[in-house]
Coordinates of N, CA and C in Angstrom, one line a residue:
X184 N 85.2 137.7 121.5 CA 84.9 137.5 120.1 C 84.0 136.2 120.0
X185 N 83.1 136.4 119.4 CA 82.2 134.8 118.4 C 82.7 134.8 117.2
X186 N 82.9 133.2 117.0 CA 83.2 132.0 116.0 C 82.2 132.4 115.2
X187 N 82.3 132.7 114.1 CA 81.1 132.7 112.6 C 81.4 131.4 111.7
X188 N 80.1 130.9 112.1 CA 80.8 129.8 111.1 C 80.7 130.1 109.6
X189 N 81.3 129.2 108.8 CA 80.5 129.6 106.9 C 79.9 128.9 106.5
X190 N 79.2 130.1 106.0 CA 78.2 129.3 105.4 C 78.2 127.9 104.3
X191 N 79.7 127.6 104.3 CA 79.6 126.3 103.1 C 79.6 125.3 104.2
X192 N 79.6 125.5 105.5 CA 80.1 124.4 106.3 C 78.6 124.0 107.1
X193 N 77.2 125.1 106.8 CA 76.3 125.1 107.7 C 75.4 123.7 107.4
X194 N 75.5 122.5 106.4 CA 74.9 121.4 106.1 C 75.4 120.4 106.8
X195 N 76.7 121.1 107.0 CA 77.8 119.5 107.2 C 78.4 119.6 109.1
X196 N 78.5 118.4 109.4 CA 78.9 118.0 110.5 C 80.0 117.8 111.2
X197 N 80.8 118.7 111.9 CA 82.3 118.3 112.3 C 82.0 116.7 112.7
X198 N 83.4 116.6 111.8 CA 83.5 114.9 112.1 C 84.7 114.5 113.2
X199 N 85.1 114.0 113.7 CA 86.3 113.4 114.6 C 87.1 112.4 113.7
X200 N 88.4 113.2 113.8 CA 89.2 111.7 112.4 C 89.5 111.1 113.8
X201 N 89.2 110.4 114.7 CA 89.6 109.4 116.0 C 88.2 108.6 115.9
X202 N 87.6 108.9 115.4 CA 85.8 108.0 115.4 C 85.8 106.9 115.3
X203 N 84.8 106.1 115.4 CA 84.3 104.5 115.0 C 84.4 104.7 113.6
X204 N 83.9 105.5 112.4 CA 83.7 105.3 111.4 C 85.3 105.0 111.1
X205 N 86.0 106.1 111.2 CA 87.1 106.1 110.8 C 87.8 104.9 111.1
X206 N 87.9 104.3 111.9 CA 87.9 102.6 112.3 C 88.3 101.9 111.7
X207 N 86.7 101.9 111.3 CA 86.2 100.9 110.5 C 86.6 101.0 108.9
X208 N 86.7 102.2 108.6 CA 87.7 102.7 107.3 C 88.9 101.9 107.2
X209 N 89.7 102.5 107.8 CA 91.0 101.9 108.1 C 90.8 100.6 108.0
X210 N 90.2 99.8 108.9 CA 90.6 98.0 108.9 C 90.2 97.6 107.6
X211 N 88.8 98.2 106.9 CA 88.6 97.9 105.6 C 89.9 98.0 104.8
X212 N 90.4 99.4 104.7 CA 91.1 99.9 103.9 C 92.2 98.7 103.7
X213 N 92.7 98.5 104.9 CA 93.7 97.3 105.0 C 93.5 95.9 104.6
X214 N 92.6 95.5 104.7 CA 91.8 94.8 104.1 C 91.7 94.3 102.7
X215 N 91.6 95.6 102.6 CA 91.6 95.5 100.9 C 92.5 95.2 100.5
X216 N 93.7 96.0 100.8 CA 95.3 95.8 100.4 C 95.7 94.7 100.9
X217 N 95.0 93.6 101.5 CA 96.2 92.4 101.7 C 95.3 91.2 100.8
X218 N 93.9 92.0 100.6 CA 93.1 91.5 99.4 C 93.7 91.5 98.1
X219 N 93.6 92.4 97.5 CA 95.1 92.9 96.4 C 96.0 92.3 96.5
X220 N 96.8 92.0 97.7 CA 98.5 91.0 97.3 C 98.1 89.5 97.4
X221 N 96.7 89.2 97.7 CA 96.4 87.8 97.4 C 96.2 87.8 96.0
X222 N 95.1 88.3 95.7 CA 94.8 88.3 94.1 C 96.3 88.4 93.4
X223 N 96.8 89.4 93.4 CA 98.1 90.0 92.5 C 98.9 88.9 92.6
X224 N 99.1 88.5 93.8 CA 100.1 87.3 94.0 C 99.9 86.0 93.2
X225 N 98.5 85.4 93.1 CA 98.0 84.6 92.6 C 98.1 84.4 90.8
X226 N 98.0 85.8 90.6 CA 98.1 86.4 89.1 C 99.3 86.3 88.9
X227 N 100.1 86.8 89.3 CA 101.2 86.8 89.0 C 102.5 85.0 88.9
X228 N 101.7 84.7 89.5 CA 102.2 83.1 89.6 C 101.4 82.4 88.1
X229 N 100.4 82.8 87.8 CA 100.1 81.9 86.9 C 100.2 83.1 85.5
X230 N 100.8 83.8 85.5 CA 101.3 84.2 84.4 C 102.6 84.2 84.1
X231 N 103.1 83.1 84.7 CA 104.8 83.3 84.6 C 105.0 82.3 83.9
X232 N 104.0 81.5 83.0 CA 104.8 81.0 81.4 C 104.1 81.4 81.0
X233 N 103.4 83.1 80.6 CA 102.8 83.5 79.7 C 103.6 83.0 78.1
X234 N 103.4 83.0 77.0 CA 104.1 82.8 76.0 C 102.9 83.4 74.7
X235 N 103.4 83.8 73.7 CA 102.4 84.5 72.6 C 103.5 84.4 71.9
X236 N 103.1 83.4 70.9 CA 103.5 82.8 69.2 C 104.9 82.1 70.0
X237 N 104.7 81.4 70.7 CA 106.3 80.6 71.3 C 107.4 81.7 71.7
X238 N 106.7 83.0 72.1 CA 108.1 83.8 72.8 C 107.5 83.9 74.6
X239 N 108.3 84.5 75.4 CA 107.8 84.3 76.7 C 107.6 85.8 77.1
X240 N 106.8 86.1 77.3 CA 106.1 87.5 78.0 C 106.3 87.4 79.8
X241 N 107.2 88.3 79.8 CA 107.4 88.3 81.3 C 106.6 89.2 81.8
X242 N 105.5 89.8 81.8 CA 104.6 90.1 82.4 C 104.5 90.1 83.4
X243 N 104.4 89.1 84.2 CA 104.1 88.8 85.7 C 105.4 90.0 86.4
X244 N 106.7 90.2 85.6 CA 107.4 90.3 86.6 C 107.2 92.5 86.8
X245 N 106.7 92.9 86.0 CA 106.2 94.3 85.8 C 104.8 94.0 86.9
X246 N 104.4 93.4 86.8 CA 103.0 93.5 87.8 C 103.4 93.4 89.1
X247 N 104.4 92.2 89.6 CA 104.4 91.9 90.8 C 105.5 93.6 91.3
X248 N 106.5 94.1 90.6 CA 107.5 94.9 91.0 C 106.4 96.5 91.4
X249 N 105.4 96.5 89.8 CA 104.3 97.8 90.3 C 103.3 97.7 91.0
X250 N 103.0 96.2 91.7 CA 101.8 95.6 92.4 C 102.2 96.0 93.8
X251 N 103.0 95.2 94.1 CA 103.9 95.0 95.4 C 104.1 96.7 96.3
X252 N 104.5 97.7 94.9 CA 104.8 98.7 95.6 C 103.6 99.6 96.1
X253 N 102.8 99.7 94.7 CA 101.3 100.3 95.2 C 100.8 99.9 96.0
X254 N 100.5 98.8 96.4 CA 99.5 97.8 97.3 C 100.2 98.2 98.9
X255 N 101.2 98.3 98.8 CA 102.2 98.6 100.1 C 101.8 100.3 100.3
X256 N 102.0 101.3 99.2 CA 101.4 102.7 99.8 C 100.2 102.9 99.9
X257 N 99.1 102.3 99.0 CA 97.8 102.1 99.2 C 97.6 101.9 101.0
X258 N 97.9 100.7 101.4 CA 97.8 100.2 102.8 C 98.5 101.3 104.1
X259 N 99.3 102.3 103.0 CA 100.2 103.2 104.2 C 98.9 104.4 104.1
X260 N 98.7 104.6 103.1 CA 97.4 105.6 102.6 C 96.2 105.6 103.7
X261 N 95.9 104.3 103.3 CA 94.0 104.3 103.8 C 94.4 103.9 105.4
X262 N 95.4 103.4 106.2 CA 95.5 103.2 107.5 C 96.3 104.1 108.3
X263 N 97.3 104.6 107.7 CA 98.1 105.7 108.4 C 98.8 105.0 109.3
X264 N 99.0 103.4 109.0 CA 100.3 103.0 109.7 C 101.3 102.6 109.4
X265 N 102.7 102.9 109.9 CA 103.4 102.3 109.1 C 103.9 101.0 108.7
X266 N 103.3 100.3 109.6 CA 103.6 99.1 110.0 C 102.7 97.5 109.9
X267 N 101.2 98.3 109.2 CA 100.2 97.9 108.8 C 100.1 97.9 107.3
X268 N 101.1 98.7 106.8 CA 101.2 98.8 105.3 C 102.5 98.0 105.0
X269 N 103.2 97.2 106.0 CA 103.6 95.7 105.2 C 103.3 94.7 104.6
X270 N 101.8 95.2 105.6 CA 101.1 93.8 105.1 C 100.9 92.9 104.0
X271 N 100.6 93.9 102.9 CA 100.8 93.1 101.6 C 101.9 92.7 101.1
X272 N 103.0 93.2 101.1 CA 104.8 92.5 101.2 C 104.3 91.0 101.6
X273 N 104.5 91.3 102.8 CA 104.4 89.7 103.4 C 103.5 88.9 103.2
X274 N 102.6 89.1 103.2 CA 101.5 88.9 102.7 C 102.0 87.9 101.0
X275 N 102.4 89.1 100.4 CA 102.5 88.4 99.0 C 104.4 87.3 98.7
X276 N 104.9 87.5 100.1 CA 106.4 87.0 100.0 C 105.8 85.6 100.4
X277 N 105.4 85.6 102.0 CA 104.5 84.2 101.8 C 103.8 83.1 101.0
X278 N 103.1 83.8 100.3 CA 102.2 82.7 99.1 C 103.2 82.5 98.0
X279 N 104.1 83.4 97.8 CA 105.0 83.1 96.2 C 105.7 81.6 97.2
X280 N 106.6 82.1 98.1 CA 107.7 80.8 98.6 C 106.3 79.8 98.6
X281 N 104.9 79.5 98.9 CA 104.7 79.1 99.5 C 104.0 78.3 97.9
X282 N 103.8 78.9 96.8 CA 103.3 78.3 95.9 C 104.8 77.8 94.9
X283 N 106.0 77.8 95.1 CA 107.5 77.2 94.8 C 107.6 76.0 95.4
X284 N 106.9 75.8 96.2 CA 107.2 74.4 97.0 C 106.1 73.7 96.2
X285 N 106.7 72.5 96.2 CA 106.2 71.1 95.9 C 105.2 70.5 96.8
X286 N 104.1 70.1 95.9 CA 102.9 69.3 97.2 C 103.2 68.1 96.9
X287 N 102.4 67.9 98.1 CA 102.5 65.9 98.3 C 102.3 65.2 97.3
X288 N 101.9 66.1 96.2 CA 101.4 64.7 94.5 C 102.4 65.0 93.2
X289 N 103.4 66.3 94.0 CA 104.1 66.7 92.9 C 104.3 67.8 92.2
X290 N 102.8 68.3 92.4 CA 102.4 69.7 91.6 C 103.5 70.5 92.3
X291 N 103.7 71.9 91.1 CA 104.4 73.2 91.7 C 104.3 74.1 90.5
X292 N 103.4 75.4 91.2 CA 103.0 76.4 90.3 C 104.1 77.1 90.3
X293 N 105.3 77.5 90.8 CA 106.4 78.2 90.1 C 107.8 77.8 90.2
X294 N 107.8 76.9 89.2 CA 108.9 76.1 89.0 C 110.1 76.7 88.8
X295 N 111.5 76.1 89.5 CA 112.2 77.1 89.2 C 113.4 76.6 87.9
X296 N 113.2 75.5 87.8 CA 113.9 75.5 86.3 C 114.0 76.7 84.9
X297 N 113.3 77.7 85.3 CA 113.4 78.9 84.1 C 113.8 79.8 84.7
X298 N 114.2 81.4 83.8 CA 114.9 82.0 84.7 C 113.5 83.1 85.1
X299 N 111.9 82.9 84.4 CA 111.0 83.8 84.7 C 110.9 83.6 86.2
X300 N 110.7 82.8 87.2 CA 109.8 82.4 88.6 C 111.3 83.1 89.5
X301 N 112.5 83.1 89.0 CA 113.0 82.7 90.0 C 113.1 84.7 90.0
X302 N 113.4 86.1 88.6 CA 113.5 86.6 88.5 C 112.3 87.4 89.1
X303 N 110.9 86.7 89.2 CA 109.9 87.0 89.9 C 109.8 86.8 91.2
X304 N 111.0 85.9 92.2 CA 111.0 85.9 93.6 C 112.2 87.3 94.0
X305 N 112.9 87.2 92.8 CA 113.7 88.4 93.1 C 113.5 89.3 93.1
X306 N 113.1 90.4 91.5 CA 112.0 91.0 91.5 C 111.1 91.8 92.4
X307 N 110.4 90.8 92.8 CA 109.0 90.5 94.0 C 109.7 91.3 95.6
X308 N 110.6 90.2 95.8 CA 111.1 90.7 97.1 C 112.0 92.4 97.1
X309 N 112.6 92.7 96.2 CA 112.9 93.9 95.7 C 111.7 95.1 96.0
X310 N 111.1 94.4 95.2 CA 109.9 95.3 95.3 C 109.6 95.7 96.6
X311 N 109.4 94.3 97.5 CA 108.8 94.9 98.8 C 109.4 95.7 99.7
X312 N 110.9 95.4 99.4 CA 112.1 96.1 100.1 C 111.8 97.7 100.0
X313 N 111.7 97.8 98.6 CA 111.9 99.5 98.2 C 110.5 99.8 98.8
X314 N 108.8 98.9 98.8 CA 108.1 99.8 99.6 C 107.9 99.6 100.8
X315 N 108.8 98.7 101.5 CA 108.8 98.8 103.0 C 109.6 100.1 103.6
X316 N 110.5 100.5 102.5 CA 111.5 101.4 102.5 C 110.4 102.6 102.4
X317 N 110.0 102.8 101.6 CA 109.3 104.0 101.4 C 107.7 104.2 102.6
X318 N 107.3 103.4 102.8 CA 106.2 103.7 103.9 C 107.1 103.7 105.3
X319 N 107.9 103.0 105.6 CA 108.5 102.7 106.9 C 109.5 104.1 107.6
X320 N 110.5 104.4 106.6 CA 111.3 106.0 107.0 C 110.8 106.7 106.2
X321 N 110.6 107.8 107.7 CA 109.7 109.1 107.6 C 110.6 110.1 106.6
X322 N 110.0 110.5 105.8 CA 110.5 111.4 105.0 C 110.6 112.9 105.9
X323 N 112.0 113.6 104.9 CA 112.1 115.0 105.2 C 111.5 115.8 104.8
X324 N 110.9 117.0 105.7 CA 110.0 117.9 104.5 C 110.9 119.3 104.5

């Protein structure tokens, strides 16, 4: 017997999903997403004394909880590993502890005297939990 090919396929070029392109996809792809938990992370810290007319908008803590988890399947999405799609978790667990600490002049962008920063380390880490959980064990089909 001969292979007929179709005719919708006669412009286009079998591709190899093992390719150089595809690669270079992926590392971008990841890329992006640990790009995302920098930005997000960053946002999210300086919105945590949002306040409008003297009440306090917890904002930050909806972004970081739906940030954290997208950014984590995003990275399981575009790389197809499981274990390359942490990277934003950690990624974003690091810079929060790391923007809680005190610098050498005093400054500290998430103070924990209120209950927003400390609700957003909670929160935050939560979050990464449930999408470490969800990219990491393989689901049943």
């Amino acid at each position: 017997m001969t292979s007929r090919r179709d005719p919708q396929d006669a412009g286009r070029s079998p591709t190899r999903p093992g390719g150089p392109l595809d690669l270079v996809l992926r590392i971008a792809g990841g890329l992006v997403a640990v790009w995302g938990a920098v930005v997000a992370t960053l946002l999210e810290a300086f919105l945590v004394p949002l306040r409008l007319d003297g009440v306090r908008v917890p904002v930050c803590l909806l972004l970081a909880v739906v940030g954290n988890i997208a950014l984590m399947r995003f990275a399981h999405a575009v790389t197809g590993n499981r274990f390359v799609a942490l990277m934003p978790g950690l990624v974003w667990f690091a810079i929060t502890i790391a923007l809680s600490n005190q610098t050498a002049a005093g400054d500290t962008v998430l103070v924990g005297g209120d209950w927003v920063p400390l609700a957003l380390l909670l929160l935050g880490a939560a979050s990464v939990a449930i999408g470490a959980y969800l990219v990491v064990v393989p689901r049943r089909r």
